[in-house]
Amino acid sequence: MLRVSLDDPSDLGEWRGKARALLLAGVEPIDVEWGGGLFGGDDAIPPPREGTPPNVPRDFLNLANTVLAHSDPRRHAVLYRMLWRLAHGEKGLLAIATDDDVSWAHTCVKQVNRDMHKMKAFVRFREVAVDEGTVYVAWFEPEHDIVTRVAPFFVRRFTGMRWSLLTPSRTAHWDGEKLSFGAGASRADAPSGDALEDLWRTYYSSIFNPARLKVDAMKREMPVKYWKNLPEASLIPELVRDALPRMQAMVARDATVPKKKFAPWQKAGTAVPAGSLAELRQQAKDCRACELWRPATQTVFGEGPDDARIVVIGEQPGDQEDLAGKPFIGPAGKLFDQALADAGVPRAALYVTNTVKHFKFEPRGKRRLHKRANAEEQAACRPWLAAEIDRIQPDALVCLGAMAAQAIFGSAFRLMEQRGQWFTLADGRKAMATVHPSYLLRLPAQEDRDEAYAAFVHDIRLIGSLPPT
């Protein structure tokens, strides 16, 4: 049995040098006992055998660099066994996810990466006055030896201040110009607080939203073991305890509309085209108020009853709408129809239109990919939307998507926070906003799509609950 020790068990360069020497000497993994620097020196590694040194995939070195930071004492032996297998005929080893060694290594990578993410998220530097000025010191207790790998992140983030990051295994120090590392420290070496922490706790309390509290999710993302080093952690039990009463008080308060004298379609000086709804539709075909008419096939005006109680406002036409000249007939329109059916709202009773009347796109091969209309283009279409609302005189407006919502409520409206509730506009008309159906189509996970669709149907169902005038 050949004993091999490492001065720094997590250093890729040192492990790689000794593993390469063992490999070239033909020493099999079963004949190597890997130890740490505390156990004495190495046994002599035999001289290399004749032959061409094997090529090691770069992916393996990247994998090894992360695995070496793991706290599992088997890491050096498993990595050398993988190296041996790669060099002796198993060139595709890393692609076999079910292999015991490969599976174990990837599990280590996940755990190390998660530990690095937690260090970046939960390190709190505290101000310390020294003779040379001010230095910031943080204490953290990672599960793995990750300080040398995470410290460059803090250099980039806090380049302009001097700091020290202390952990039980090693320390990192940045003097404003040079990053250095030292031996591990103890909790007593780090400060317990500073003058700014009261301010930070006040800020944390003010941004805490009781309506969005999910304790289990919070503990998954911010495990309790990290709380002892977070200044805001002392507030969490009280904030959790008071969340329900605070949320009930928020619900009990009347909904408010963003403060704005005029909704954008009502702005003074906006000329509203004259004529009936049919005449407006004809006039809009020749609109040249912006450049969107040039690449578009045609104007896509609204459609529905002239006396509809509800006007539904989308954002802008898509590819299929542009070709057919009708709003909401593409994939998003079909999903909207399905939601209307599930909510028990007949589409035939609605007047459906868009904030922008021409399809804006960018060509991508044979496809035309949707592109959001800019503020100038939206403003150019505002008179047509104003004219539609003026001719129909609906009881309520329903906005689908942020562009439509901000056209009606103003730029201060926050769709995801204020969706699914009726507001009263300055002219006495009701208005409500929800997401655009295309938002649901873009969600990657089926579970997320199902949840979002259920919420969308819930919002659409509010159309049927609008009381008669």
Short mmCIF file of N, CA, C and O in Angstrom, two decimals, residues 46-120:
data_model
loop_
_atom_site.label_atom_id
_atom_site.label_comp_id
_atom_site.label_asym_id
_atom_site.label_seq_id
_atom_site.Cartn_x
_atom_site.Cartn_y
_atom_site.Cartn_z
N PRO A 46 6.93 5.36 -7.27
CA PRO A 46 7.87 4.74 -8.21
C PRO A 46 8.08 5.62 -9.44
O PRO A 46 7.24 6.46 -9.77
N PRO A 47 9.18 5.43 -10.14
CA PRO A 47 9.43 6.21 -11.36
C PRO A 47 8.43 5.86 -12.45
O PRO A 47 7.86 4.76 -12.45
N PRO A 48 8.20 6.78 -13.38
CA PRO A 48 7.21 6.52 -14.44
C PRO A 48 7.66 5.40 -15.37
O PRO A 48 8.86 5.22 -15.63
N ARG A 49 6.69 4.67 -15.86
CA ARG A 49 6.97 3.63 -16.84
C ARG A 49 7.10 4.26 -18.22
O ARG A 49 6.69 5.39 -18.45
N GLU A 50 7.66 3.53 -19.14
CA GLU A 50 7.78 4.03 -20.51
C GLU A 50 6.41 4.04 -21.17
O GLU A 50 5.56 3.20 -20.90
N GLY A 51 6.19 5.00 -22.04
CA GLY A 51 4.92 5.08 -22.75
C GLY A 51 4.45 6.52 -22.87
O GLY A 51 5.02 7.43 -22.26
N THR A 52 3.40 6.71 -23.62
CA THR A 52 2.84 8.04 -23.85
C THR A 52 1.89 8.40 -22.70
O THR A 52 1.00 7.61 -22.38
N PRO A 53 2.09 9.56 -22.09
CA PRO A 53 1.17 9.97 -21.02
C PRO A 53 -0.27 10.07 -21.54
O PRO A 53 -0.49 10.55 -22.65
N PRO A 54 -1.22 9.60 -20.79
CA PRO A 54 -2.61 9.63 -21.26
C PRO A 54 -3.17 11.07 -21.27
O PRO A 54 -2.75 11.92 -20.50
N ASN A 55 -4.11 11.30 -22.18
CA ASN A 55 -4.83 12.58 -22.22
C ASN A 55 -6.03 12.51 -21.29
O ASN A 55 -6.80 11.54 -21.33
N VAL A 56 -6.17 13.52 -20.46
CA VAL A 56 -7.28 13.57 -19.50
C VAL A 56 -8.30 14.60 -19.99
O VAL A 56 -7.93 15.74 -20.28
N PRO A 57 -9.56 14.23 -20.10
CA PRO A 57 -10.58 15.19 -20.57
C PRO A 57 -10.65 16.41 -19.65
O PRO A 57 -10.56 16.29 -18.43
N ARG A 58 -10.81 17.57 -20.25
CA ARG A 58 -10.94 18.80 -19.47
C ARG A 58 -12.16 18.73 -18.55
O ARG A 58 -12.16 19.27 -17.45
N ASP A 59 -13.23 18.06 -19.01
CA ASP A 59 -14.43 17.93 -18.18
C ASP A 59 -14.12 17.23 -16.86
O ASP A 59 -14.71 17.55 -15.83
N PHE A 60 -13.18 16.27 -16.91
CA PHE A 60 -12.83 15.57 -15.68
C PHE A 60 -12.11 16.51 -14.71
O PHE A 60 -12.35 16.48 -13.50
N LEU A 61 -11.20 17.33 -15.24
CA LEU A 61 -10.48 18.26 -14.37
C LEU A 61 -11.43 19.27 -13.74
O LEU A 61 -11.29 19.62 -12.56
N ASN A 62 -12.42 19.75 -14.52
CA ASN A 62 -13.41 20.67 -13.96
C ASN A 62 -14.22 19.99 -12.87
O ASN A 62 -14.51 20.58 -11.82
N LEU A 63 -14.58 18.73 -13.12
CA LEU A 63 -15.33 17.97 -12.13
C LEU A 63 -14.49 17.77 -10.87
O LEU A 63 -14.96 17.99 -9.74
N ALA A 64 -13.23 17.39 -11.06
CA ALA A 64 -12.35 17.14 -9.92
C ALA A 64 -12.13 18.39 -9.09
O ALA A 64 -12.06 18.33 -7.85
N ASN A 65 -12.01 19.53 -9.74
CA ASN A 65 -11.77 20.78 -9.03
C ASN A 65 -12.88 21.07 -8.03
O ASN A 65 -12.62 21.56 -6.92
N THR A 66 -14.12 20.77 -8.40
CA THR A 66 -15.24 21.00 -7.49
C THR A 66 -15.33 19.90 -6.45
O THR A 66 -15.56 20.16 -5.26
N VAL A 67 -15.16 18.65 -6.86
CA VAL A 67 -15.27 17.53 -5.92
C VAL A 67 -14.22 17.64 -4.81
O VAL A 67 -14.49 17.30 -3.66
N LEU A 68 -13.02 18.13 -5.13
CA LEU A 68 -11.97 18.23 -4.13
C LEU A 68 -12.34 19.18 -2.98
O LEU A 68 -11.78 19.09 -1.89
N ALA A 69 -13.30 20.10 -3.23
CA ALA A 69 -13.74 20.99 -2.16
C ALA A 69 -14.70 20.30 -1.20
O ALA A 69 -14.99 20.83 -0.13
N HIS A 70 -15.19 19.13 -1.56
CA HIS A 70 -16.15 18.41 -0.72
C HIS A 70 -15.47 17.90 0.54
O HIS A 70 -14.25 17.66 0.58
N SER A 71 -16.24 17.72 1.58
CA SER A 71 -15.68 17.29 2.87
C SER A 71 -15.52 15.77 2.98
O SER A 71 -14.92 15.28 3.95
N ASP A 72 -16.04 15.02 2.02
CA ASP A 72 -15.95 13.56 2.09
C ASP A 72 -14.49 13.12 1.96
O ASP A 72 -13.83 13.41 0.95
N PRO A 73 -13.94 12.39 2.94
CA PRO A 73 -12.52 11.98 2.87
C PRO A 73 -12.23 10.99 1.75
O PRO A 73 -11.06 10.75 1.43
N ARG A 74 -13.25 10.42 1.13
CA ARG A 74 -13.02 9.45 0.04
C ARG A 74 -12.75 10.13 -1.29
O ARG A 74 -12.45 9.46 -2.28
N ARG A 75 -12.85 11.46 -1.35
CA ARG A 75 -12.85 12.14 -2.64
C ARG A 75 -11.57 11.91 -3.44
O ARG A 75 -11.62 11.74 -4.66
N HIS A 76 -10.42 11.89 -2.76
CA HIS A 76 -9.16 11.72 -3.49
C HIS A 76 -9.07 10.32 -4.10
O HIS A 76 -8.65 10.16 -5.25
N ALA A 77 -9.50 9.33 -3.35
CA ALA A 77 -9.43 7.95 -3.84
C ALA A 77 -10.40 7.73 -4.99
O ALA A 77 -10.06 7.10 -6.00
N VAL A 78 -11.62 8.24 -4.86
CA VAL A 78 -12.61 8.03 -5.93
C VAL A 78 -12.17 8.75 -7.20
O VAL A 78 -12.28 8.20 -8.31
N LEU A 79 -11.66 9.96 -7.06
CA LEU A 79 -11.21 10.69 -8.24
C LEU A 79 -10.04 9.98 -8.92
O LEU A 79 -9.96 9.93 -10.16
N TYR A 80 -9.12 9.43 -8.13
CA TYR A 80 -7.99 8.71 -8.74
C TYR A 80 -8.48 7.45 -9.44
O TYR A 80 -7.99 7.09 -10.52
N ARG A 81 -9.48 6.79 -8.84
CA ARG A 81 -10.05 5.60 -9.50
C ARG A 81 -10.70 5.98 -10.83
O ARG A 81 -10.55 5.28 -11.82
N MET A 82 -11.39 7.10 -10.85
CA MET A 82 -11.99 7.57 -12.11
C MET A 82 -10.92 7.92 -13.14
O MET A 82 -11.05 7.61 -14.33
N LEU A 83 -9.85 8.57 -12.67
CA LEU A 83 -8.74 8.91 -13.57
C LEU A 83 -8.11 7.65 -14.15
O LEU A 83 -7.82 7.58 -15.35
N TRP A 84 -7.92 6.65 -13.33
CA TRP A 84 -7.34 5.39 -13.78
C TRP A 84 -8.23 4.74 -14.85
O TRP A 84 -7.75 4.28 -15.89
N ARG A 85 -9.53 4.75 -14.60
CA ARG A 85 -10.46 4.13 -15.55
C ARG A 85 -10.48 4.89 -16.88
O ARG A 85 -10.54 4.28 -17.96
N LEU A 86 -10.42 6.22 -16.82
CA LEU A 86 -10.38 7.02 -18.04
C LEU A 86 -9.13 6.71 -18.87
O LEU A 86 -9.16 6.69 -20.10
N ALA A 87 -8.03 6.50 -18.17
CA ALA A 87 -6.75 6.26 -18.84
C ALA A 87 -6.57 4.82 -19.30
O ALA A 87 -5.65 4.53 -20.06
N HIS A 88 -7.46 3.92 -18.85
CA HIS A 88 -7.32 2.50 -19.19
C HIS A 88 -8.55 1.97 -19.92
O HIS A 88 -9.09 0.90 -19.57
N GLY A 89 -9.00 2.71 -20.90
CA GLY A 89 -10.00 2.18 -21.82
C GLY A 89 -11.41 2.68 -21.65
O GLY A 89 -12.25 2.46 -22.53
N GLU A 90 -11.74 3.34 -20.53
CA GLU A 90 -13.12 3.81 -20.33
C GLU A 90 -13.23 5.30 -20.66
O GLU A 90 -13.55 6.13 -19.81
N LYS A 91 -12.96 5.65 -21.91
CA LYS A 91 -12.93 7.06 -22.30
C LYS A 91 -14.30 7.74 -22.16
O LYS A 91 -14.37 8.94 -21.97
N GLY A 92 -15.37 6.97 -22.28
CA GLY A 92 -16.71 7.56 -22.17
C GLY A 92 -17.29 7.49 -20.78
O GLY A 92 -18.51 7.66 -20.60
N LEU A 93 -16.45 7.29 -19.78
CA LEU A 93 -16.93 7.09 -18.41
C LEU A 93 -17.81 8.25 -17.93
O LEU A 93 -18.86 8.03 -17.32
N LEU A 94 -17.40 9.48 -18.18
CA LEU A 94 -18.11 10.62 -17.63
C LEU A 94 -19.53 10.75 -18.17
O LEU A 94 -20.37 11.43 -17.55
N ALA A 95 -19.81 10.10 -19.29
CA ALA A 95 -21.15 10.17 -19.88
C ALA A 95 -22.10 9.13 -19.29
O ALA A 95 -23.30 9.14 -19.58
N ILE A 96 -21.59 8.24 -18.43
CA ILE A 96 -22.43 7.18 -17.84
C ILE A 96 -22.94 7.67 -16.49
O ILE A 96 -22.29 7.48 -15.44
N ALA A 97 -24.09 8.30 -16.50
CA ALA A 97 -24.62 8.91 -15.28
C ALA A 97 -24.94 7.89 -14.21
O ALA A 97 -24.96 8.21 -13.01
N THR A 98 -25.20 6.62 -14.61
CA THR A 98 -25.57 5.59 -13.63
C THR A 98 -24.37 4.91 -12.99
O THR A 98 -24.53 4.11 -12.07
N ASP A 99 -23.17 5.21 -13.48
CA ASP A 99 -21.96 4.63 -12.88
C ASP A 99 -21.83 5.13 -11.44
O ASP A 99 -22.06 6.30 -11.14
N ASP A 100 -21.45 4.25 -10.53
CA ASP A 100 -21.39 4.60 -9.10
C ASP A 100 -20.44 5.77 -8.84
O ASP A 100 -20.77 6.70 -8.10
N ASP A 101 -19.24 5.70 -9.44
CA ASP A 101 -18.27 6.77 -9.21
C ASP A 101 -18.74 8.09 -9.81
O ASP A 101 -18.63 9.15 -9.18
N VAL A 102 -19.27 8.05 -11.02
CA VAL A 102 -19.74 9.27 -11.70
C VAL A 102 -20.93 9.87 -10.94
O VAL A 102 -20.99 11.08 -10.71
N SER A 103 -21.86 8.99 -10.55
CA SER A 103 -23.03 9.48 -9.81
C SER A 103 -22.61 10.14 -8.49
O SER A 103 -23.11 11.20 -8.12
N TRP A 104 -21.67 9.49 -7.79
CA TRP A 104 -21.19 10.04 -6.52
C TRP A 104 -20.53 11.40 -6.74
O TRP A 104 -20.76 12.35 -5.99
N ALA A 105 -19.71 11.51 -7.79
CA ALA A 105 -19.00 12.76 -8.05
C ALA A 105 -19.98 13.89 -8.36
O ALA A 105 -19.82 15.02 -7.88
N HIS A 106 -21.02 13.61 -9.15
CA HIS A 106 -22.00 14.65 -9.48
C HIS A 106 -22.81 15.06 -8.26
O HIS A 106 -23.20 16.23 -8.13
N THR A 107 -23.06 14.11 -7.36
CA THR A 107 -23.73 14.47 -6.11
C THR A 107 -22.86 15.42 -5.29
O THR A 107 -23.35 16.41 -4.72
N CYS A 108 -21.56 15.15 -5.25
CA CYS A 108 -20.63 16.05 -4.55
C CYS A 108 -20.64 17.44 -5.17
O CYS A 108 -20.63 18.45 -4.46
N VAL A 109 -20.65 17.50 -6.49
CA VAL A 109 -20.66 18.79 -7.18
C VAL A 109 -21.90 19.59 -6.80
O VAL A 109 -21.82 20.79 -6.50
N LYS A 110 -23.06 18.93 -6.80
CA LYS A 110 -24.30 19.62 -6.42
C LYS A 110 -24.22 20.17 -5.00
O LYS A 110 -24.64 21.30 -4.72
N GLN A 111 -23.70 19.36 -4.09
CA GLN A 111 -23.63 19.79 -2.69
C GLN A 111 -22.63 20.93 -2.50
O GLN A 111 -22.88 21.87 -1.74
N VAL A 112 -21.51 20.88 -3.20
CA VAL A 112 -20.53 21.96 -3.10
C VAL A 112 -21.08 23.24 -3.72
O VAL A 112 -20.94 24.33 -3.14
N ASN A 113 -21.71 23.13 -4.89
CA ASN A 113 -22.28 24.32 -5.53
C ASN A 113 -23.37 24.95 -4.68
O ASN A 113 -23.48 26.18 -4.60
N ARG A 114 -24.17 24.11 -4.04
CA ARG A 114 -25.22 24.65 -3.16
C ARG A 114 -24.58 25.36 -1.97
O ARG A 114 -25.04 26.44 -1.56
N ASP A 115 -23.51 24.79 -1.43
CA ASP A 115 -22.82 25.42 -0.31
C ASP A 115 -22.22 26.76 -0.72
O ASP A 115 -22.26 27.75 0.03
N MET A 116 -21.68 26.83 -1.93
CA MET A 116 -21.13 28.08 -2.44
C MET A 116 -22.23 29.12 -2.61
O MET A 116 -22.05 30.30 -2.29
N HIS A 117 -23.38 28.69 -3.13
CA HIS A 117 -24.51 29.61 -3.28
C HIS A 117 -24.95 30.15 -1.92
O HIS A 117 -25.24 31.35 -1.79
N LYS A 118 -25.00 29.28 -0.92
CA LYS A 118 -25.43 29.72 0.41
C LYS A 118 -24.41 30.70 1.01
O LYS A 118 -24.80 31.66 1.68
N MET A 119 -23.14 30.48 0.78
CA MET A 119 -22.14 31.41 1.30
C MET A 119 -22.33 32.79 0.66
O MET A 119 -22.29 33.82 1.36
N LYS A 120 -22.53 32.82 -0.65
CA LYS A 120 -22.73 34.11 -1.32
C LYS A 120 -23.97 34.82 -0.81
O LYS A 120 -24.02 36.04 -0.73
#
